């Protein structure tokens, strides 16, 4: 009776078993644990429980990677079929809606669980370093598997409800923000309400405390902290495990019910075709004729926003800056931070988000529409095409960079570069942003969907391995008293090497695509 629904699932499992990339991912996960073991062994003398510290870092890294997989790997399971228009073909193959969901989503869960299964024997080596038991490792993997089940099915639900993969990813980001941040936001809001005289309620305080306690019981972060604690106050069959399985099952059932209604609904979308439209005057102003650097023009107007995006950014930043200046004293009284400085910090966050989003779209449009080989037919080298695309994206974020320098006149900082730009914090941010932008652009060339989550995951893994060595080099230079720029020199050299290597890899892949 289960032959029909499980047909696509079994085919997906067999296809995954034959893929070299799946086996390479499992081997890479095992090598990662071995590298963490080597690093923990080297720093064994500085910790009283090196095995516990090692496995704690692995567990929290796994939580972060599961959440990133929910945004990039799981949330496009159905939307990719919608965008390619192949759902009707699956129905013609006599595959039921349940079979489609199992084949497109459950297979991905099983592939990640197989990675956990490959890691488990090597994770037991942490016991030899001391500070952790086998039962703690087993309980942690159970908690991570339950959290994986919850995140994967929530991503499946968002994929069923969304029409595009970008919409599903954005919806999943909102779900994760609610899942991790909503209880703490309510608790902090209740604390501020109790301190102020505007609104005071004992019921609100009790409700916020209850919500925070409930979140502590069902949160995977708190559960892992309890498992890896020294008091041994944890359970295998915890509320986190039970709630994750229950809510994950509910999310799958809702996705199944919604998918049955969506998949049998008539397709009312008009097939895409070329239409001849009259060019309006405003559109001619906002999108002028192509420049001599046509690739830069294309990316600036169709990815970075063009003139309309420039106007929107300038208006938004100007209004925000005026508000921060007007309410400068009130902001300082409430938050103990200058309003203009708050504007500059928020602008830094927006700059990072904007840069990474543009980097994720670097080759995504060409890969999605299949025009990358056509682009490489231009009489230009792949390196020049890459640089022209990067310059078009840079023009898009240029207003944000310009507005970062405007608060200097309000803060009256004479030595702006020394006090803001050439600081260890700012140099670290610039280097990290450059590496992340290059890595995201490379991932957009490798994968069709989820370039940004994949880049963040790779950066977390590489940062956990190499950041201690850079920190040691920085501390040695700091002890010599050579200044902030000399202290950041190991990081600057590492950034230059990594960015150069990534550009070389992008050019190599583009050259191979052009020659195929």
Short mmCIF file of C-alpha atoms in Angstrom, two decimals:
data_model
loop_
_atom_site.label_atom_id
_atom_site.label_comp_id
_atom_site.label_asym_id
_atom_site.label_seq_id
_atom_site.Cartn_x
_atom_site.Cartn_y
_atom_site.Cartn_z
CA UNK A 1 0.00 0.00 0.00
CA UNK A 2 3.00 2.30 0.48
CA UNK A 3 4.58 1.50 -2.86
CA UNK A 4 3.08 4.54 -4.60
CA UNK A 5 3.96 7.23 -2.02
CA UNK A 6 7.44 5.80 -1.46
CA UNK A 7 8.37 5.43 -5.12
CA UNK A 8 9.88 8.88 -5.55
CA UNK A 9 11.50 8.68 -2.10
CA UNK A 10 13.25 5.39 -2.91
CA UNK A 11 14.39 6.77 -6.25
CA UNK A 12 15.76 9.90 -4.55
CA UNK A 13 17.60 7.82 -1.94
CA UNK A 14 19.16 5.61 -4.60
CA UNK A 15 20.12 8.61 -6.70
CA UNK A 16 21.69 10.26 -3.66
CA UNK A 17 23.67 7.09 -2.94
CA UNK A 18 25.19 7.27 -6.42
CA UNK A 19 26.17 10.94 -6.21
CA UNK A 20 29.81 11.66 -5.51
CA UNK A 21 28.95 14.99 -3.85
CA UNK A 22 26.89 13.28 -1.14
CA UNK A 23 29.77 10.99 -0.18
CA UNK A 24 32.23 13.89 -0.31
CA UNK A 25 30.01 15.85 2.09
CA UNK A 26 30.04 12.97 4.58
CA UNK A 27 33.80 12.56 4.26
CA UNK A 28 34.26 16.31 4.73
CA UNK A 29 32.14 16.24 7.89
CA UNK A 30 34.31 13.46 9.33
CA UNK A 31 37.49 15.34 8.41
CA UNK A 32 36.06 18.42 10.10
CA UNK A 33 35.60 16.53 13.37
CA UNK A 34 39.14 15.17 13.12
CA UNK A 35 40.47 18.70 12.62
CA UNK A 36 38.54 19.84 15.69
CA UNK A 37 40.05 16.89 17.59
CA UNK A 38 43.56 17.91 16.55
CA UNK A 39 42.93 21.51 17.60
CA UNK A 40 41.51 20.38 20.95
CA UNK A 41 44.52 18.13 21.52
CA UNK A 42 46.90 21.02 20.83
CA UNK A 43 45.08 23.22 23.36
CA UNK A 44 44.57 20.40 25.87
CA UNK A 45 46.79 22.02 28.48
CA UNK A 46 44.69 25.23 28.57
CA UNK A 47 41.38 23.50 29.39
CA UNK A 48 40.26 21.31 32.26
CA UNK A 49 37.76 19.43 30.05
CA UNK A 50 39.03 19.54 26.43
CA UNK A 51 36.65 16.83 25.25
CA UNK A 52 33.65 18.73 26.56
CA UNK A 53 34.82 22.00 25.00
CA UNK A 54 35.46 20.24 21.71
CA UNK A 55 32.05 18.61 21.50
CA UNK A 56 30.27 21.78 22.65
CA UNK A 57 31.76 23.70 19.73
CA UNK A 58 30.77 20.89 17.34
CA UNK A 59 27.20 20.80 18.70
CA UNK A 60 26.59 24.54 18.42
CA UNK A 61 28.17 24.58 14.96
CA UNK A 62 25.74 21.81 13.98
CA UNK A 63 22.78 23.88 15.26
CA UNK A 64 23.89 26.84 13.16
CA UNK A 65 24.37 24.66 10.07
CA UNK A 66 20.94 23.05 10.51
CA UNK A 67 19.32 26.49 10.63
CA UNK A 68 21.26 27.56 7.54
CA UNK A 69 20.20 24.35 5.78
CA UNK A 70 16.61 25.24 6.60
CA UNK A 71 17.03 28.51 4.73
CA UNK A 72 19.05 27.22 1.80
CA UNK A 73 18.76 23.44 1.41
CA UNK A 74 15.26 22.50 2.55
CA UNK A 75 13.12 25.53 1.66
CA UNK A 76 13.38 25.07 -2.12
CA UNK A 77 12.23 21.45 -2.19
CA UNK A 78 8.86 22.31 -3.77
CA UNK A 79 9.45 25.82 -5.09
CA UNK A 80 12.08 24.60 -7.54
CA UNK A 81 9.47 22.32 -9.09
CA UNK A 82 6.99 25.21 -9.21
CA UNK A 83 9.48 27.50 -10.93
CA UNK A 84 10.48 24.87 -13.46
CA UNK A 85 6.84 23.85 -14.03
CA UNK A 86 7.43 20.12 -13.45
CA UNK A 87 4.77 19.41 -10.82
CA UNK A 88 2.28 18.45 -13.53
CA UNK A 89 4.81 16.00 -14.97
CA UNK A 90 5.13 14.32 -11.58
CA UNK A 91 1.35 13.96 -11.45
CA UNK A 92 1.34 12.47 -14.94
CA UNK A 93 3.84 9.89 -13.65
CA UNK A 94 1.10 8.77 -11.21
CA UNK A 95 2.96 10.08 -8.15
CA UNK A 96 0.65 11.20 -5.37
CA UNK A 97 1.10 14.53 -3.53
CA UNK A 98 2.32 12.59 -0.48
CA UNK A 99 4.87 10.82 -2.64
CA UNK A 100 6.11 14.13 -4.03
CA UNK A 101 6.56 15.57 -0.53
CA UNK A 102 8.35 12.46 0.71
CA UNK A 103 10.59 12.29 -2.33
CA UNK A 104 11.50 15.98 -2.32
CA UNK A 105 11.83 16.61 1.43
CA UNK A 106 12.33 13.40 3.41
CA UNK A 107 15.25 12.40 1.22
CA UNK A 108 17.07 15.58 2.25
CA UNK A 109 16.43 14.83 5.92
CA UNK A 110 17.83 11.34 5.48
CA UNK A 111 20.94 12.70 3.75
CA UNK A 112 21.70 14.97 6.72
CA UNK A 113 21.00 12.16 9.20
CA UNK A 114 23.51 10.03 7.30
CA UNK A 115 26.06 12.80 7.89
CA UNK A 116 25.28 12.56 11.62
CA UNK A 117 25.70 8.79 11.41
CA UNK A 118 29.11 9.21 9.79
CA UNK A 119 30.18 11.74 12.42
CA UNK A 120 29.00 9.77 15.45
CA UNK A 121 31.83 7.18 15.74
CA UNK A 122 34.48 9.88 15.38
CA UNK A 123 32.68 12.18 17.83
CA UNK A 124 33.10 9.44 20.42
CA UNK A 125 36.83 10.17 20.30
CA UNK A 126 36.07 13.27 22.36
CA UNK A 127 35.60 10.91 25.33
CA UNK A 128 39.31 10.13 25.23
CA UNK A 129 40.12 13.81 25.84
CA UNK A 130 38.07 13.83 29.03
CA UNK A 131 35.17 15.86 30.40
CA UNK A 132 32.34 14.16 28.47
CA UNK A 133 30.58 10.79 28.46
CA UNK A 134 29.12 8.63 25.73
CA UNK A 135 25.58 9.23 27.01
CA UNK A 136 26.02 12.97 26.63
CA UNK A 137 27.12 12.53 23.01
CA UNK A 138 24.15 10.25 22.26
CA UNK A 139 21.70 12.67 23.89
CA UNK A 140 23.16 15.59 21.92
CA UNK A 141 22.81 13.79 18.59
CA UNK A 142 19.20 12.91 19.45
CA UNK A 143 18.44 16.56 20.22
CA UNK A 144 20.11 17.67 16.98
CA UNK A 145 18.18 15.09 14.94
CA UNK A 146 14.87 16.23 16.43
CA UNK A 147 15.75 19.85 15.69
CA UNK A 148 16.66 18.85 12.13
CA UNK A 149 13.25 17.19 11.73
CA UNK A 150 11.49 20.35 12.95
CA UNK A 151 13.47 22.77 10.77
CA UNK A 152 13.17 20.60 7.65
CA UNK A 153 9.39 20.30 7.92
CA UNK A 154 8.96 24.01 8.67
CA UNK A 155 11.02 24.71 5.55
CA UNK A 156 8.84 22.28 3.60
CA UNK A 157 5.74 24.15 4.77
CA UNK A 158 7.22 27.49 3.68
CA UNK A 159 8.17 25.94 0.34
CA UNK A 160 4.61 24.72 -0.22
CA UNK A 161 3.10 28.08 0.67
CA UNK A 162 5.55 30.13 -1.43
CA UNK A 163 5.74 30.53 -5.18
CA UNK A 164 9.44 31.37 -5.40
CA UNK A 165 12.50 30.07 -3.62
CA UNK A 166 13.40 33.61 -2.52
CA UNK A 167 9.98 33.97 -0.88
CA UNK A 168 10.38 30.62 0.89
CA UNK A 169 13.86 31.56 2.14
CA UNK A 170 12.63 34.94 3.42
CA UNK A 171 9.68 33.29 5.15
CA UNK A 172 11.99 30.73 6.76
CA UNK A 173 14.25 33.51 8.03
CA UNK A 174 11.22 35.11 9.67
CA UNK A 175 10.25 31.76 11.22
CA UNK A 176 13.75 31.33 12.67
CA UNK A 177 13.71 34.87 14.03
CA UNK A 178 10.39 34.16 15.75
CA UNK A 179 11.59 30.77 16.97
CA UNK A 180 14.77 32.13 18.56
CA UNK A 181 14.06 35.79 19.24
CA UNK A 182 10.36 36.18 20.02
CA UNK A 183 10.40 34.85 23.63
CA UNK A 184 13.41 37.01 24.56
CA UNK A 185 11.89 40.05 22.84
CA UNK A 186 8.65 39.63 24.81
CA UNK A 187 10.60 39.16 28.03
CA UNK A 188 12.70 42.29 27.47
CA UNK A 189 9.59 44.29 26.51
CA UNK A 190 7.88 43.15 29.71
CA UNK A 191 10.93 44.19 31.75
CA UNK A 192 10.93 47.64 30.18
CA UNK A 193 7.19 47.92 30.81
CA UNK A 194 7.67 47.05 34.48
CA UNK A 195 10.39 49.68 34.86
CA UNK A 196 8.38 52.43 33.20
CA UNK A 197 5.25 54.03 34.60
CA UNK A 198 3.38 53.91 31.29
CA UNK A 199 2.17 50.32 31.48
CA UNK A 200 2.41 47.98 34.43
CA UNK A 201 0.67 44.64 34.69
CA UNK A 202 1.37 41.62 36.85
CA UNK A 203 -0.28 39.37 34.26
CA UNK A 204 2.09 40.53 31.54
CA UNK A 205 5.08 39.81 33.77
CA UNK A 206 3.84 36.33 34.63
CA UNK A 207 3.03 35.58 31.00
CA UNK A 208 6.48 36.70 29.80
CA UNK A 209 8.21 34.63 32.50
CA UNK A 210 6.11 31.60 31.54
CA UNK A 211 6.95 32.09 27.86
CA UNK A 212 10.66 32.33 28.64
CA UNK A 213 10.53 29.16 30.77
CA UNK A 214 8.66 27.33 28.00
CA UNK A 215 11.26 28.42 25.47
CA UNK A 216 14.02 27.15 27.77
CA UNK A 217 12.32 23.73 27.86
CA UNK A 218 11.80 23.33 24.10
CA UNK A 219 14.83 25.22 22.74
CA UNK A 220 17.58 23.08 21.27
CA UNK A 221 20.23 25.56 22.45
CA UNK A 222 19.12 25.26 26.08
CA UNK A 223 18.78 21.50 25.73
CA UNK A 224 22.35 21.14 24.45
CA UNK A 225 23.58 23.36 27.29
CA UNK A 226 21.77 21.14 29.80
CA UNK A 227 23.18 17.98 28.24
CA UNK A 228 26.74 19.30 28.20
CA UNK A 229 26.48 20.78 31.67
CA UNK A 230 28.53 19.45 34.56
CA UNK A 231 25.55 18.70 36.82
CA UNK A 232 24.10 15.96 34.55
CA UNK A 233 20.57 17.40 34.77
CA UNK A 234 19.21 16.20 31.43
CA UNK A 235 16.89 13.57 29.98
CA UNK A 236 16.98 11.61 26.75
CA UNK A 237 13.21 11.96 26.27
CA UNK A 238 13.15 15.69 26.87
CA UNK A 239 10.49 18.26 26.12
CA UNK A 240 12.70 19.58 23.34
CA UNK A 241 12.78 16.18 21.65
CA UNK A 242 9.03 15.59 22.04
CA UNK A 243 7.97 19.08 20.98
CA UNK A 244 10.28 19.08 17.95
CA UNK A 245 8.85 15.78 16.73
CA UNK A 246 5.25 16.90 17.38
CA UNK A 247 5.54 20.31 15.75
CA UNK A 248 7.57 18.87 12.88
CA UNK A 249 4.85 16.29 12.22
CA UNK A 250 2.15 18.97 12.41
CA UNK A 251 4.08 21.12 9.94
CA UNK A 252 4.37 18.16 7.55
CA UNK A 253 0.64 17.40 7.80
CA UNK A 254 -0.25 21.04 7.15
CA UNK A 255 2.13 21.06 4.18
CA UNK A 256 0.50 17.88 2.87
CA UNK A 257 -3.01 19.31 3.18
CA UNK A 258 -1.97 22.60 1.57
CA UNK A 259 -0.07 20.83 -1.19
CA UNK A 260 -3.05 18.64 -2.07
CA UNK A 261 -5.14 21.78 -2.53
CA UNK A 262 -2.46 23.65 -4.48
CA UNK A 263 -1.31 20.90 -6.79
CA UNK A 264 -4.78 20.08 -8.09
CA UNK A 265 -5.76 23.73 -8.55
CA UNK A 266 -5.86 24.93 -12.16
CA UNK A 267 -2.80 26.84 -13.24
CA UNK A 268 -3.97 30.35 -13.99
CA UNK A 269 -0.56 31.79 -14.76
CA UNK A 270 -0.08 32.85 -18.34
CA UNK A 271 2.88 31.19 -20.03
CA UNK A 272 5.82 33.49 -20.48
CA UNK A 273 6.18 35.05 -23.90
CA UNK A 274 7.82 38.03 -25.49
CA UNK A 275 5.56 41.08 -25.51
CA UNK A 276 6.17 44.30 -27.40
CA UNK A 277 5.54 47.17 -24.99
CA UNK A 278 5.77 50.88 -25.52
CA UNK A 279 8.60 52.45 -23.58
CA UNK A 280 7.27 55.05 -21.15
CA UNK A 281 9.05 58.32 -20.44
CA UNK A 282 9.68 57.55 -16.77
CA UNK A 283 11.05 54.12 -17.59
CA UNK A 284 13.42 55.69 -20.11
CA UNK A 285 14.71 58.00 -17.38
CA UNK A 286 15.06 55.30 -14.71
CA UNK A 287 16.57 52.72 -17.09
CA UNK A 288 18.55 54.52 -19.82
CA UNK A 289 20.35 52.96 -22.74
CA UNK A 290 23.18 50.56 -22.09
CA UNK A 291 26.63 51.89 -21.29
CA UNK A 292 29.84 50.94 -23.01
CA UNK A 293 30.37 48.56 -20.08
CA UNK A 294 27.17 46.63 -20.76
CA UNK A 295 27.74 44.03 -18.03
CA UNK A 296 28.16 46.75 -15.41
CA UNK A 297 25.01 48.49 -16.68
CA UNK A 298 23.00 45.26 -16.52
CA UNK A 299 24.00 44.38 -12.97
CA UNK A 300 23.57 47.94 -11.72
CA UNK A 301 20.06 48.43 -13.08
CA UNK A 302 18.64 44.91 -12.83
CA UNK A 303 20.34 43.57 -9.66
CA UNK A 304 21.48 46.57 -7.60
CA UNK A 305 18.36 48.66 -8.23
CA UNK A 306 19.65 51.34 -10.58
CA UNK A 307 18.47 54.94 -10.36
CA UNK A 308 15.23 54.01 -8.57
CA UNK A 309 17.20 52.15 -5.91
CA UNK A 310 19.57 55.10 -5.58
CA UNK A 311 16.67 57.51 -5.00
CA UNK A 312 15.03 55.17 -2.50
CA UNK A 313 18.26 54.73 -0.53
CA UNK A 314 19.06 58.45 -0.44
CA UNK A 315 15.55 59.37 0.72
CA UNK A 316 15.42 56.62 3.35
CA UNK A 317 18.89 57.35 4.73
CA UNK A 318 18.27 61.11 4.79
CA UNK A 319 15.00 60.77 6.70
CA UNK A 320 16.57 58.28 9.13
CA UNK A 321 19.54 60.57 9.76
CA UNK A 322 17.27 63.57 10.39
CA UNK A 323 15.22 61.53 12.86
CA UNK A 324 18.35 60.38 14.68
CA UNK A 325 19.66 63.95 14.89
CA UNK A 326 16.31 65.40 16.01
CA UNK A 327 15.81 62.80 18.76
CA UNK A 328 19.50 62.59 19.63
CA UNK A 329 19.15 63.39 23.32
CA UNK A 330 16.11 61.18 23.85
CA UNK A 331 17.87 58.25 22.22
CA UNK A 332 20.89 58.77 24.46
CA UNK A 333 18.65 58.95 27.54
CA UNK A 334 16.89 55.69 26.65
CA UNK A 335 19.70 53.63 25.10
CA UNK A 336 22.86 55.40 26.37
CA UNK A 337 24.18 55.76 22.83
CA UNK A 338 24.42 58.79 20.60
CA UNK A 339 21.70 58.91 17.93
CA UNK A 340 24.12 59.65 15.10
CA UNK A 341 26.41 56.86 16.23
CA UNK A 342 23.40 54.53 16.33
CA UNK A 343 22.58 55.57 12.76
CA UNK A 344 26.13 54.75 11.68
CA UNK A 345 26.03 51.34 13.38
CA UNK A 346 22.68 50.48 11.80
CA UNK A 347 24.04 51.61 8.45
CA UNK A 348 26.94 49.19 8.85
CA UNK A 349 24.48 46.36 9.40
CA UNK A 350 22.51 47.41 6.31
CA UNK A 351 25.73 47.59 4.30
CA UNK A 352 26.64 44.02 5.26
CA UNK A 353 23.16 42.71 4.44
CA UNK A 354 22.99 44.58 1.15
CA UNK A 355 26.45 43.43 0.06
CA UNK A 356 25.77 39.78 0.84
CA UNK A 357 22.38 39.82 -0.88
CA UNK A 358 23.92 41.30 -4.03
CA UNK A 359 26.74 38.75 -3.86
CA UNK A 360 24.20 35.92 -3.66
CA UNK A 361 22.65 37.23 -6.90
CA UNK A 362 26.04 37.56 -8.61
CA UNK A 363 25.66 34.56 -10.93
CA UNK A 364 22.22 33.43 -9.76
CA UNK A 365 20.30 35.19 -12.54
CA UNK A 366 22.51 33.74 -15.27
CA UNK A 367 22.32 30.23 -13.80
CA UNK A 368 18.56 30.42 -13.34
CA UNK A 369 17.86 31.65 -16.87
CA UNK A 370 20.61 29.55 -18.47
CA UNK A 371 22.38 32.58 -19.97
CA UNK A 372 25.78 32.10 -18.35
CA UNK A 373 27.34 30.41 -21.43
CA UNK A 374 25.91 33.23 -23.58
CA UNK A 375 27.44 35.83 -21.26
CA UNK A 376 30.82 34.14 -21.54
CA UNK A 377 30.65 34.37 -25.34
CA UNK A 378 31.36 38.10 -25.08
CA UNK A 379 34.81 39.11 -26.40
CA UNK A 380 36.08 39.64 -22.87
CA UNK A 381 38.01 37.52 -20.43
CA UNK A 382 36.10 35.85 -17.57
CA UNK A 383 38.10 37.94 -15.11
CA UNK A 384 37.00 41.20 -16.74
CA UNK A 385 33.37 40.03 -16.82
CA UNK A 386 33.59 39.24 -13.12
CA UNK A 387 35.10 42.62 -12.30
CA UNK A 388 32.48 44.48 -14.36
CA UNK A 389 29.70 42.65 -12.54
CA UNK A 390 31.35 43.46 -9.21
CA UNK A 391 31.60 47.15 -10.17
CA UNK A 392 27.91 47.24 -11.03
CA UNK A 393 27.04 45.81 -7.61
CA UNK A 394 29.45 48.26 -5.97
CA UNK A 395 27.59 51.18 -7.55
CA UNK A 396 24.47 49.85 -5.87
CA UNK A 397 25.95 49.96 -2.36
CA UNK A 398 27.85 53.21 -2.97
CA UNK A 399 25.09 55.42 -1.40
CA UNK A 400 25.29 53.39 1.80
CA UNK A 401 29.07 53.82 1.92
CA UNK A 402 28.76 57.58 1.32
CA UNK A 403 26.24 57.97 4.14
CA UNK A 404 28.68 56.24 6.49
CA UNK A 405 30.96 59.29 6.21
CA UNK A 406 28.23 61.89 6.78
CA UNK A 407 27.95 61.37 10.59
CA UNK A 408 31.56 62.60 10.89
CA UNK A 409 30.32 66.21 10.70
CA UNK A 410 27.83 65.59 13.51
CA UNK A 411 30.25 63.69 15.76
CA UNK A 412 32.99 66.26 15.01
CA UNK A 413 35.68 63.63 14.68
CA UNK A 414 38.82 65.17 13.19
CA UNK A 415 40.68 61.94 12.76
CA UNK A 416 37.85 59.97 11.24
CA UNK A 417 39.96 57.25 9.64
CA UNK A 418 42.03 56.70 12.79
CA UNK A 419 39.01 56.66 15.13
CA UNK A 420 36.57 54.72 12.95
CA UNK A 421 38.04 53.11 9.84
CA UNK A 422 41.51 52.08 11.05
CA UNK A 423 40.28 50.40 14.22
CA UNK A 424 40.64 46.64 14.84
CA UNK A 425 36.85 46.27 14.97
CA UNK A 426 36.29 48.05 11.66
CA UNK A 427 39.18 46.34 9.90
CA UNK A 428 37.86 42.97 11.03
CA UNK A 429 34.42 43.87 9.69
CA UNK A 430 35.83 44.99 6.33
CA UNK A 431 37.97 41.87 5.92
CA UNK A 432 35.13 39.58 6.94
CA UNK A 433 32.73 41.32 4.56
CA UNK A 434 35.18 41.04 1.66
CA UNK A 435 35.73 37.32 2.27
CA UNK A 436 32.00 36.67 2.69
CA UNK A 437 31.16 38.59 -0.50
CA UNK A 438 33.73 36.64 -2.52
CA UNK A 439 32.65 33.33 -1.01
CA UNK A 440 28.96 34.04 -1.63
CA UNK A 441 29.66 34.99 -5.25
CA UNK A 442 31.57 31.73 -5.71
CA UNK A 443 28.72 29.75 -4.15
CA UNK A 444 26.25 31.44 -6.52
CA UNK A 445 28.32 29.96 -9.34
CA UNK A 446 28.39 26.49 -7.76
CA UNK A 447 24.81 26.04 -6.53
CA UNK A 448 21.57 27.17 -8.10
CA UNK A 449 19.83 28.01 -4.82
CA UNK A 450 21.02 28.90 -1.33
CA UNK A 451 24.35 30.54 -2.11
CA UNK A 452 24.28 32.84 0.93
CA UNK A 453 23.43 30.13 3.54
CA UNK A 454 26.09 27.87 2.03
CA UNK A 455 28.66 30.67 2.21
CA UNK A 456 27.76 31.43 5.83
CA UNK A 457 28.10 27.75 6.72
CA UNK A 458 31.50 27.48 5.05
CA UNK A 459 32.61 30.68 6.77
CA UNK A 460 31.55 29.33 10.17
CA UNK A 461 33.51 26.13 9.61
CA UNK A 462 36.61 27.90 8.30
CA UNK A 463 36.40 30.55 11.01
CA UNK A 464 36.24 27.94 13.73
CA UNK A 465 39.36 26.28 12.37
CA UNK A 466 41.58 29.22 11.41
CA UNK A 467 40.42 32.10 13.62
CA UNK A 468 42.45 30.89 16.66
CA UNK A 469 45.69 30.99 14.67
CA UNK A 470 44.97 34.54 13.43
CA UNK A 471 44.07 35.58 16.98
CA UNK A 472 47.39 34.23 18.28
CA UNK A 473 49.30 36.17 15.62
CA UNK A 474 47.37 39.36 16.44
CA UNK A 475 48.06 38.97 20.17
CA UNK A 476 51.79 38.56 19.53
CA UNK A 477 51.87 41.76 17.45
CA UNK A 478 49.74 43.58 20.04
CA UNK A 479 52.23 42.68 22.75
CA UNK A 480 54.97 44.31 20.67
CA UNK A 481 52.97 47.57 20.58
CA UNK A 482 53.19 48.18 16.83
CA UNK A 483 49.76 49.82 16.43
CA UNK A 484 46.32 48.85 15.19
CA UNK A 485 47.29 48.53 11.52
CA UNK A 486 50.22 46.24 12.31
CA UNK A 487 47.99 44.23 14.64
CA UNK A 488 45.53 43.66 11.81
CA UNK A 489 48.25 42.72 9.29
CA UNK A 490 47.80 38.91 9.66
CA UNK A 491 44.10 39.33 9.00
CA UNK A 492 44.75 41.64 6.03
CA UNK A 493 47.23 39.22 4.48
CA UNK A 494 44.86 36.29 5.04
CA UNK A 495 42.00 38.25 3.46
CA UNK A 496 44.09 39.09 0.39
CA UNK A 497 45.16 35.46 -0.05
CA UNK A 498 41.64 34.06 0.41
CA UNK A 499 40.00 36.62 -1.90
CA UNK A 500 42.66 36.02 -4.55
CA UNK A 501 42.17 32.26 -4.34
CA UNK A 502 38.39 32.64 -4.63
CA UNK A 503 38.73 34.90 -7.68
CA UNK A 504 41.08 32.37 -9.27
CA UNK A 505 38.53 29.60 -8.65
CA UNK A 506 35.70 31.69 -10.12
CA UNK A 507 37.73 32.41 -13.26
CA UNK A 508 38.65 28.72 -13.54
CA UNK A 509 35.02 27.64 -13.33
CA UNK A 510 33.90 30.32 -15.78
CA UNK A 511 36.63 29.27 -18.22
CA UNK A 512 35.50 25.66 -17.98
CA UNK A 513 31.87 26.66 -18.59
CA UNK A 514 32.88 28.79 -21.57
CA UNK A 515 34.82 25.90 -23.07
CA UNK A 516 32.06 23.34 -22.61
#
